[in-house]
Amino acid sequence: MTYTQLKELVSKNDIKLEELAKDLGYTISGMNSNWSNKKISKKAEKSFLLYIKAKKLEKKNHELEKLINQKKESIKLSNSLSTKALQIAQKKCSNNNINLEEYLSSLVMVNI
């Protein structure tokens, strides 16, 4: 693999060359001057392939964490609304001297 092929491989996998350089402790100019005329060894090539897989997993993990946090917020909101709805229903029941089950079932029947 050549340095040009490595850059293409990294680019195809949505990884910025700057990110690779930073992770390896290089600057872009350092990579360009040190690697551009050299062939990348098979061991290094395998390492880069593993690096790319790790970066993909890292991105997926970040996306999943984001989704989990969105779901948590949705559940919190739902629980908050449910708690508020229950408080309103209990207040109406106590004001009208009916039990909660009767009130809730009447709401269901009205909506059917």
PDB file of C-alpha atoms in Angstrom:
ATOM      1  CA  MET A   1       0.000   0.000   0.000  1.00  0.00           C
ATOM      2  CA  THR A   2       1.227   3.470  -0.815  1.00  0.00           C
ATOM      3  CA  TYR A   3       0.590   6.647   1.126  1.00  0.00           C
ATOM      4  CA  THR A   4      -1.803   7.790  -1.607  1.00  0.00           C
ATOM      5  CA  GLN A   5      -3.760   4.537  -1.280  1.00  0.00           C
ATOM      6  CA  LEU A   6      -3.864   4.995   2.494  1.00  0.00           C
ATOM      7  CA  LYS A   7      -5.270   8.508   2.086  1.00  0.00           C
ATOM      8  CA  GLU A   8      -7.924   7.185  -0.307  1.00  0.00           C
ATOM      9  CA  LEU A   9      -8.821   4.355   2.076  1.00  0.00           C
ATOM     10  CA  VAL A  10      -9.126   6.725   5.011  1.00  0.00           C
ATOM     11  CA  SER A  11     -11.208   9.151   2.946  1.00  0.00           C
ATOM     12  CA  LYS A  12     -13.553   6.390   1.702  1.00  0.00           C
ATOM     13  CA  ASN A  13     -14.256   5.464   5.318  1.00  0.00           C
ATOM     14  CA  ASP A  14     -15.215   9.024   6.324  1.00  0.00           C
ATOM     15  CA  ILE A  15     -12.115   9.562   8.425  1.00  0.00           C
ATOM     16  CA  LYS A  16     -10.246  12.811   8.024  1.00  0.00           C
ATOM     17  CA  LEU A  17      -6.526  12.599   7.424  1.00  0.00           C
ATOM     18  CA  GLU A  18      -6.081  15.204  10.177  1.00  0.00           C
ATOM     19  CA  GLU A  19      -7.788  12.832  12.606  1.00  0.00           C
ATOM     20  CA  LEU A  20      -5.455   9.991  11.635  1.00  0.00           C
ATOM     21  CA  ALA A  21      -2.408  12.235  11.941  1.00  0.00           C
ATOM     22  CA  LYS A  22      -3.503  13.485  15.359  1.00  0.00           C
ATOM     23  CA  ASP A  23      -4.196   9.966  16.637  1.00  0.00           C
ATOM     24  CA  LEU A  24      -0.749   8.845  15.478  1.00  0.00           C
ATOM     25  CA  GLY A  25       1.013  11.900  16.892  1.00  0.00           C
ATOM     26  CA  TYR A  26       1.876  13.404  13.506  1.00  0.00           C
ATOM     27  CA  THR A  27       1.060  16.584  11.677  1.00  0.00           C
ATOM     28  CA  ILE A  28      -0.281  16.435   8.133  1.00  0.00           C
ATOM     29  CA  SER A  29       2.902  18.014   6.813  1.00  0.00           C
ATOM     30  CA  GLY A  30       4.970  15.497   8.785  1.00  0.00           C
ATOM     31  CA  MET A  31       2.997  12.604   7.348  1.00  0.00           C
ATOM     32  CA  ASN A  32       3.256  14.033   3.841  1.00  0.00           C
ATOM     33  CA  SER A  33       7.006  14.496   4.016  1.00  0.00           C
ATOM     34  CA  ASN A  34       7.814  11.256   5.865  1.00  0.00           C
ATOM     35  CA  TRP A  35       5.394   8.853   4.224  1.00  0.00           C
ATOM     36  CA  SER A  36       4.768  10.089   0.692  1.00  0.00           C
ATOM     37  CA  ASN A  37       7.779   8.357  -0.860  1.00  0.00           C
ATOM     38  CA  LYS A  38       7.648   5.157   1.184  1.00  0.00           C
ATOM     39  CA  LYS A  39       5.668   1.992   0.749  1.00  0.00           C
ATOM     40  CA  ILE A  40       3.607   1.074   3.794  1.00  0.00           C
ATOM     41  CA  SER A  41       4.473  -2.352   5.200  1.00  0.00           C
ATOM     42  CA  LYS A  42       1.917  -5.162   5.476  1.00  0.00           C
ATOM     43  CA  LYS A  43       1.947  -4.915   9.288  1.00  0.00           C
ATOM     44  CA  ALA A  44       1.291  -1.190   9.156  1.00  0.00           C
ATOM     45  CA  GLU A  45      -1.413  -1.758   6.555  1.00  0.00           C
ATOM     46  CA  LYS A  46      -3.186  -4.209   8.880  1.00  0.00           C
ATOM     47  CA  SER A  47      -2.864  -1.688  11.684  1.00  0.00           C
ATOM     48  CA  PHE A  48      -4.496   0.985   9.551  1.00  0.00           C
ATOM     49  CA  LEU A  49      -7.346  -1.368   8.667  1.00  0.00           C
ATOM     50  CA  LEU A  50      -7.878  -2.063  12.374  1.00  0.00           C
ATOM     51  CA  TYR A  51      -7.700   1.665  13.065  1.00  0.00           C
ATOM     52  CA  ILE A  52     -10.432   2.279  10.493  1.00  0.00           C
ATOM     53  CA  LYS A  53     -12.628  -0.444  12.013  1.00  0.00           C
ATOM     54  CA  ALA A  54     -12.081   1.003  15.485  1.00  0.00           C
ATOM     55  CA  LYS A  55     -13.016   4.491  14.260  1.00  0.00           C
ATOM     56  CA  LYS A  56     -16.179   3.144  12.629  1.00  0.00           C
ATOM     57  CA  LEU A  57     -17.128   1.396  15.874  1.00  0.00           C
ATOM     58  CA  GLU A  58     -16.365   4.559  17.810  1.00  0.00           C
ATOM     59  CA  LYS A  59     -18.692   6.554  15.549  1.00  0.00           C
ATOM     60  CA  LYS A  60     -21.440   3.916  15.799  1.00  0.00           C
ATOM     61  CA  ASN A  61     -21.045   3.895  19.571  1.00  0.00           C
ATOM     62  CA  HIS A  62     -21.375   7.677  19.638  1.00  0.00           C
ATOM     63  CA  GLU A  63     -24.532   7.479  17.494  1.00  0.00           C
ATOM     64  CA  LEU A  64     -25.993   4.802  19.775  1.00  0.00           C
ATOM     65  CA  GLU A  65     -25.210   6.834  22.892  1.00  0.00           C
ATOM     66  CA  LYS A  66     -26.947   9.801  21.287  1.00  0.00           C
ATOM     67  CA  LEU A  67     -30.032   7.679  20.508  1.00  0.00           C
ATOM     68  CA  ILE A  68     -30.066   6.261  24.039  1.00  0.00           C
ATOM     69  CA  ASN A  69     -29.915   9.761  25.503  1.00  0.00           C
ATOM     70  CA  GLN A  70     -32.759  10.890  23.230  1.00  0.00           C
ATOM     71  CA  LYS A  71     -34.847   7.899  24.339  1.00  0.00           C
ATOM     72  CA  LYS A  72     -34.083   8.651  27.998  1.00  0.00           C
ATOM     73  CA  GLU A  73     -35.240  12.238  27.524  1.00  0.00           C
ATOM     74  CA  SER A  74     -38.361  11.011  25.748  1.00  0.00           C
ATOM     75  CA  ILE A  75     -39.111   8.602  28.598  1.00  0.00           C
ATOM     76  CA  LYS A  76     -38.530  11.335  31.195  1.00  0.00           C
ATOM     77  CA  LEU A  77     -40.918  13.614  29.324  1.00  0.00           C
ATOM     78  CA  SER A  78     -43.477  10.826  28.991  1.00  0.00           C
ATOM     79  CA  ASN A  79     -43.210   9.994  32.696  1.00  0.00           C
ATOM     80  CA  SER A  80     -43.494  13.652  33.582  1.00  0.00           C
ATOM     81  CA  LEU A  81     -46.593  14.051  31.412  1.00  0.00           C
ATOM     82  CA  SER A  82     -48.076  10.826  32.809  1.00  0.00           C
ATOM     83  CA  THR A  83     -47.487  12.017  36.366  1.00  0.00           C
ATOM     84  CA  LYS A  84     -49.063  15.384  35.585  1.00  0.00           C
ATOM     85  CA  ALA A  85     -52.034  13.723  33.849  1.00  0.00           C
ATOM     86  CA  LEU A  86     -52.541  11.440  36.840  1.00  0.00           C
ATOM     87  CA  GLN A  87     -52.461  14.418  39.214  1.00  0.00           C
ATOM     88  CA  ILE A  88     -55.083  16.207  37.110  1.00  0.00           C
ATOM     89  CA  ALA A  89     -57.262  13.084  37.011  1.00  0.00           C
ATOM     90  CA  GLN A  90     -56.981  12.613  40.778  1.00  0.00           C
ATOM     91  CA  LYS A  91     -57.919  16.251  41.363  1.00  0.00           C
ATOM     92  CA  LYS A  92     -60.987  15.950  39.096  1.00  0.00           C
ATOM     93  CA  CYS A  93     -61.991  12.761  40.894  1.00  0.00           C
ATOM     94  CA  SER A  94     -61.754  14.326  44.314  1.00  0.00           C
ATOM     95  CA  ASN A  95     -63.678  17.411  43.104  1.00  0.00           C
ATOM     96  CA  ASN A  96     -66.475  15.259  41.628  1.00  0.00           C
ATOM     97  CA  ASN A  97     -66.492  12.524  44.298  1.00  0.00           C
ATOM     98  CA  ILE A  98     -65.825   9.651  41.875  1.00  0.00           C
ATOM     99  CA  ASN A  99     -63.087   7.076  41.995  1.00  0.00           C
ATOM    100  CA  LEU A 100     -60.127   7.230  39.675  1.00  0.00           C
ATOM    101  CA  GLU A 101     -60.939   4.014  37.779  1.00  0.00           C
ATOM    102  CA  GLU A 102     -64.441   5.223  36.913  1.00  0.00           C
ATOM    103  CA  TYR A 103     -63.114   8.572  35.733  1.00  0.00           C
ATOM    104  CA  LEU A 104     -60.367   7.040  33.578  1.00  0.00           C
ATOM    105  CA  SER A 105     -62.708   4.458  32.057  1.00  0.00           C
ATOM    106  CA  SER A 106     -65.200   7.223  31.216  1.00  0.00           C
ATOM    107  CA  LEU A 107     -62.400   9.115  29.438  1.00  0.00           C
ATOM    108  CA  VAL A 108     -61.565   5.998  27.446  1.00  0.00           C
ATOM    109  CA  MET A 109     -65.208   5.444  26.515  1.00  0.00           C
ATOM    110  CA  VAL A 110     -65.618   9.046  25.359  1.00  0.00           C
ATOM    111  CA  ASN A 111     -62.615   8.664  23.037  1.00  0.00           C
ATOM    112  CA  ILE A 112     -63.781   5.385  21.475  1.00  0.00           C
TER     113      ILE A 112
END
